[in-house]
CSV table of C-alpha atoms and ligand atoms in Angstrom, one decimal:
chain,number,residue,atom,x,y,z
A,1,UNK,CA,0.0,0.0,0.0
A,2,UNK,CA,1.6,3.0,-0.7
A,3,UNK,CA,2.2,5.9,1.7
A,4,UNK,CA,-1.1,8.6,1.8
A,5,UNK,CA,-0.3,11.1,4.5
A,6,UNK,CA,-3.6,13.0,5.7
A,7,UNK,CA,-2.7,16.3,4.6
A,8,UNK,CA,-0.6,17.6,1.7
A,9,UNK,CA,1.2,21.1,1.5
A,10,UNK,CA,2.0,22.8,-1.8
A,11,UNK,CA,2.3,25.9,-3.4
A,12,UNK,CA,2.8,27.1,-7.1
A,13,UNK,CA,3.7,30.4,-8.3
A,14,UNK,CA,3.1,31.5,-12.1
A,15,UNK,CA,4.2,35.0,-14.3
A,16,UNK,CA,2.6,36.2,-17.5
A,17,UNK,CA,3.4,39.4,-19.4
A,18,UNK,CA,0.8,41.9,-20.3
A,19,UNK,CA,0.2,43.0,-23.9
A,20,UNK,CA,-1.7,44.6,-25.8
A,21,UNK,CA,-4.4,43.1,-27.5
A,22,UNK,CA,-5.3,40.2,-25.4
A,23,UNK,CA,-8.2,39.9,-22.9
A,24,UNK,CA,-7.0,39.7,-19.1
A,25,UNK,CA,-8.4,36.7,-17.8
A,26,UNK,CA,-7.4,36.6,-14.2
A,27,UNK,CA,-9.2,33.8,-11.7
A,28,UNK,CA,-11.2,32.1,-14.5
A,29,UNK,CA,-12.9,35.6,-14.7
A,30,UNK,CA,-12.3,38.4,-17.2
A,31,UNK,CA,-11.4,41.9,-16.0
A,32,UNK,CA,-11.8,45.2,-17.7
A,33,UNK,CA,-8.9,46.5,-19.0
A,34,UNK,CA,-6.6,47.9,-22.0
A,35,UNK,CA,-4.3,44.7,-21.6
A,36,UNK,CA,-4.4,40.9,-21.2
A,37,UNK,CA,-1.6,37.8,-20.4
A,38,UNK,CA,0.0,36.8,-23.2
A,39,UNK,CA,0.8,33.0,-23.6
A,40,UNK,CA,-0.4,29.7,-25.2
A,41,UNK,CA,-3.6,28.8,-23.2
A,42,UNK,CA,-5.7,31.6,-22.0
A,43,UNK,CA,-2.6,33.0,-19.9
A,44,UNK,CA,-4.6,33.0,-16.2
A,45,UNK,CA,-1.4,33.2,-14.4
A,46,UNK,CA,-4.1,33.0,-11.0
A,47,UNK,CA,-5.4,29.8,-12.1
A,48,UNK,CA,-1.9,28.1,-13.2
A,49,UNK,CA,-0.1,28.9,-10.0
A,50,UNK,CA,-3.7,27.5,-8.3
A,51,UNK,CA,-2.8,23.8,-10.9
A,52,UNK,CA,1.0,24.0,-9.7
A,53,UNK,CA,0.0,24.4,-5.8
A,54,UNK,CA,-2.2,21.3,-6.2
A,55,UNK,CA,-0.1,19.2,-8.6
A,56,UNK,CA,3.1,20.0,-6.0
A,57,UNK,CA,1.2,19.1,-3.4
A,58,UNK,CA,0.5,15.6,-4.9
A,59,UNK,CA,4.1,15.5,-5.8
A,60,UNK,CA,2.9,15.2,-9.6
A,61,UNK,CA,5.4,17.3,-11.2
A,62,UNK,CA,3.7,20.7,-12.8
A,63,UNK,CA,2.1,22.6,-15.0
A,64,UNK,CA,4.2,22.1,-18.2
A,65,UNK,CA,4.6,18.8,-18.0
A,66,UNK,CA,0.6,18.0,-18.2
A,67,UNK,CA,-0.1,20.7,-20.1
A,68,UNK,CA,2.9,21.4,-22.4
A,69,UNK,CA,2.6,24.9,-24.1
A,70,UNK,CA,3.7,23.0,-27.7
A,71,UNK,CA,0.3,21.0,-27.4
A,72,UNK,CA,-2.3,23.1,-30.1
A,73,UNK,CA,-4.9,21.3,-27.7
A,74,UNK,CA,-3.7,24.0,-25.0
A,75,UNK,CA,-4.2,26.7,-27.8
A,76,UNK,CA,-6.5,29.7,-26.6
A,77,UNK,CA,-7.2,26.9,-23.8
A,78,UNK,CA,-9.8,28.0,-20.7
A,79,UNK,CA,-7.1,27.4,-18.1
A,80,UNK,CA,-10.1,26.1,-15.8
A,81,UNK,CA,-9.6,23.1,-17.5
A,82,UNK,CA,-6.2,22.6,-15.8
A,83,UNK,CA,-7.5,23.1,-12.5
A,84,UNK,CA,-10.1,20.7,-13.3
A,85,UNK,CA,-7.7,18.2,-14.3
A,86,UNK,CA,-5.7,19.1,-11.4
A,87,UNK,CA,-8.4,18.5,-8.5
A,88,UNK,CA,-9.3,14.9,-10.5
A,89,UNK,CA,-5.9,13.9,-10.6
A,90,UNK,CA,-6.0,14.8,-6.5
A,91,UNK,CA,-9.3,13.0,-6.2
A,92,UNK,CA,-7.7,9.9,-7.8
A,93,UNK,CA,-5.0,10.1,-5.3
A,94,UNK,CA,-7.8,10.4,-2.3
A,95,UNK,CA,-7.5,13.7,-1.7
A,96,UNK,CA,-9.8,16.8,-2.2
A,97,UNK,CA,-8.5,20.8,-1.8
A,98,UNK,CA,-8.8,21.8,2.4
A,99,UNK,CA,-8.2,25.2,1.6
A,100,UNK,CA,-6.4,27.9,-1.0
A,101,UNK,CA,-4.0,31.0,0.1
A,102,UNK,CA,-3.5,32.8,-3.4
A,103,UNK,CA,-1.3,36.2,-3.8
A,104,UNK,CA,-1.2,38.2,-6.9
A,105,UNK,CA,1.1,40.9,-7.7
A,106,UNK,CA,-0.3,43.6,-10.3
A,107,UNK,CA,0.6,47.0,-10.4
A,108,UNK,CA,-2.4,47.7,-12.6
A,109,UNK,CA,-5.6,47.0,-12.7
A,110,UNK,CA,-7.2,47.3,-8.9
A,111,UNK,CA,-8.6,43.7,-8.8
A,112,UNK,CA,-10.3,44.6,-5.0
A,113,UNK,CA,-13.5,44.8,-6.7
A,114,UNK,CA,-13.0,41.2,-8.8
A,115,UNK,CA,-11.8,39.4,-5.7
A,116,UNK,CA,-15.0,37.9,-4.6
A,117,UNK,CA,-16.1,36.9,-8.0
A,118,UNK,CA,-12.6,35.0,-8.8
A,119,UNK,CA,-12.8,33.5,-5.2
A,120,UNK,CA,-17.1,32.1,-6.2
A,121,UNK,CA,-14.8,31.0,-9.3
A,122,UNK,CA,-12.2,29.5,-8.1
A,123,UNK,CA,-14.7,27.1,-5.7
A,124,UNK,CA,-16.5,25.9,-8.2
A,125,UNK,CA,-13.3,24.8,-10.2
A,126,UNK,CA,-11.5,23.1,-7.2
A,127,UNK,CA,-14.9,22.4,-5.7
A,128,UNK,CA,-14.3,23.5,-2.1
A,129,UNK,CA,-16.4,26.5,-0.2
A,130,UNK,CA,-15.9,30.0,-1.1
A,131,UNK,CA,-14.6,30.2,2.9
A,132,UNK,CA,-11.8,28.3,2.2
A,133,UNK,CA,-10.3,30.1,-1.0
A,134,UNK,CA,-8.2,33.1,-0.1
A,135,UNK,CA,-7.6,35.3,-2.5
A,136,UNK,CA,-4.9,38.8,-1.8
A,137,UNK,CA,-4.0,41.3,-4.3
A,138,UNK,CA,-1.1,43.4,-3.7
A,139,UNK,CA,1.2,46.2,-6.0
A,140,UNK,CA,5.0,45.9,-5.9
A,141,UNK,CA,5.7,49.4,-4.9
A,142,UNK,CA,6.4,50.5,-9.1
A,143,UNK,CA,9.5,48.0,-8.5
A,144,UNK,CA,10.5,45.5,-10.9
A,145,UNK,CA,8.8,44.2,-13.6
A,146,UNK,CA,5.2,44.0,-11.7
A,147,UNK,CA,6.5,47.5,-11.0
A,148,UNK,CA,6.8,48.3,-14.4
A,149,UNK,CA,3.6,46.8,-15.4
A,150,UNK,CA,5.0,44.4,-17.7
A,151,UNK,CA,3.6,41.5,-15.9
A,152,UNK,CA,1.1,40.3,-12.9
A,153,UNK,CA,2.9,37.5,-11.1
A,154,UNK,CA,0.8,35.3,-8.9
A,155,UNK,CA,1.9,32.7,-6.0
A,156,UNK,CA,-0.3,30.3,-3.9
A,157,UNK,CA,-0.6,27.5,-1.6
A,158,UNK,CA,-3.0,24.8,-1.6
A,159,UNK,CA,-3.5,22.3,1.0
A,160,UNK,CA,-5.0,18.8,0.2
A,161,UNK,CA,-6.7,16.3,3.2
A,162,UNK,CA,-8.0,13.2,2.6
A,163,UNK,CA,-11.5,12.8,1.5
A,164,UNK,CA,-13.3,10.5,3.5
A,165,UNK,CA,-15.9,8.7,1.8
A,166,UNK,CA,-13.9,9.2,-1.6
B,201,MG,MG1,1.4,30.1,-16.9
């Protein structure tokens, strides 16, 4: 039988430049502004560090090992799916999400106002209350490239428990 500890720790932390001509999809929600995250799928930096946190936490390897960004299947892709595939893969293992601690790092836009709608989204997609996703936003203080507003980074930390009952 191989080893299930009750609880699993990870965390996952994703960056995405901001260009012009793309929406900004941020927490599996889209947000009003003049630029979006460039990158293969739909570049949700939120929800990618949210699949890294969980796939870490299994001990599953990451994000661009599932998903690879040279895959035209991941093309445009709703990142949700990668969260979804995440929490099944976690499910499989016997584990379901306890709770999520996410910080983003944007300069621009103010996402206070779109913090409650990513955290409804981001409980549906890892299917655990709304009370157990956290969700921070936080500027870098115009340093670096967040700074600069070339980029939103985003880290998080996920941790899994065992689901009783399956
Ligand atoms: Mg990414």
């Amino acid at each position: 039988m191989t080893f299930q500890p009750p609880y699993r720790i990870g965390n996952g932390f994703d960056v995405h430049r901001l260009v012009a001509g793309r929406k900004l999809i941020l927490g599996g929600i889209e947000i009003p502004f003049e630029r979006g995250l460039e990158g293969h799928s739909d570049a949700d930096a939120l929800l990618h560090a949210v699949c890294d946190a969980i796939l870490g936490a299994l001990a599953a390897g990451d994000i661009g090992q599932h998903f690879p960004n040279t895959d035209p299947r991941w093309k445009d892709c709703d990142s949700a799916v990668f969260v979804q595939e995440s929490v099944r893969l976690a499910r499989q293992a016997g584990y379901r999400v306890s709770n999520l601690d996410v910080t983003i790092h944007a300069e621009r836009p103010k996402l206070r106002f779109h913090i409650d709608t990513m955290r409804k989204r981001v409980s549906e997609l890892v299917d655990a209350p709304e009370s157990c996703i956290g969700i921070k936003a936080g500027t870098m203080e115009k340093m670096g490239f967040v700074g600069r507003e070339e980029g939103i980074a985003v880290s998080a930390s996920v941790l899994l428990q065992v689901a009783s009952g399956g």
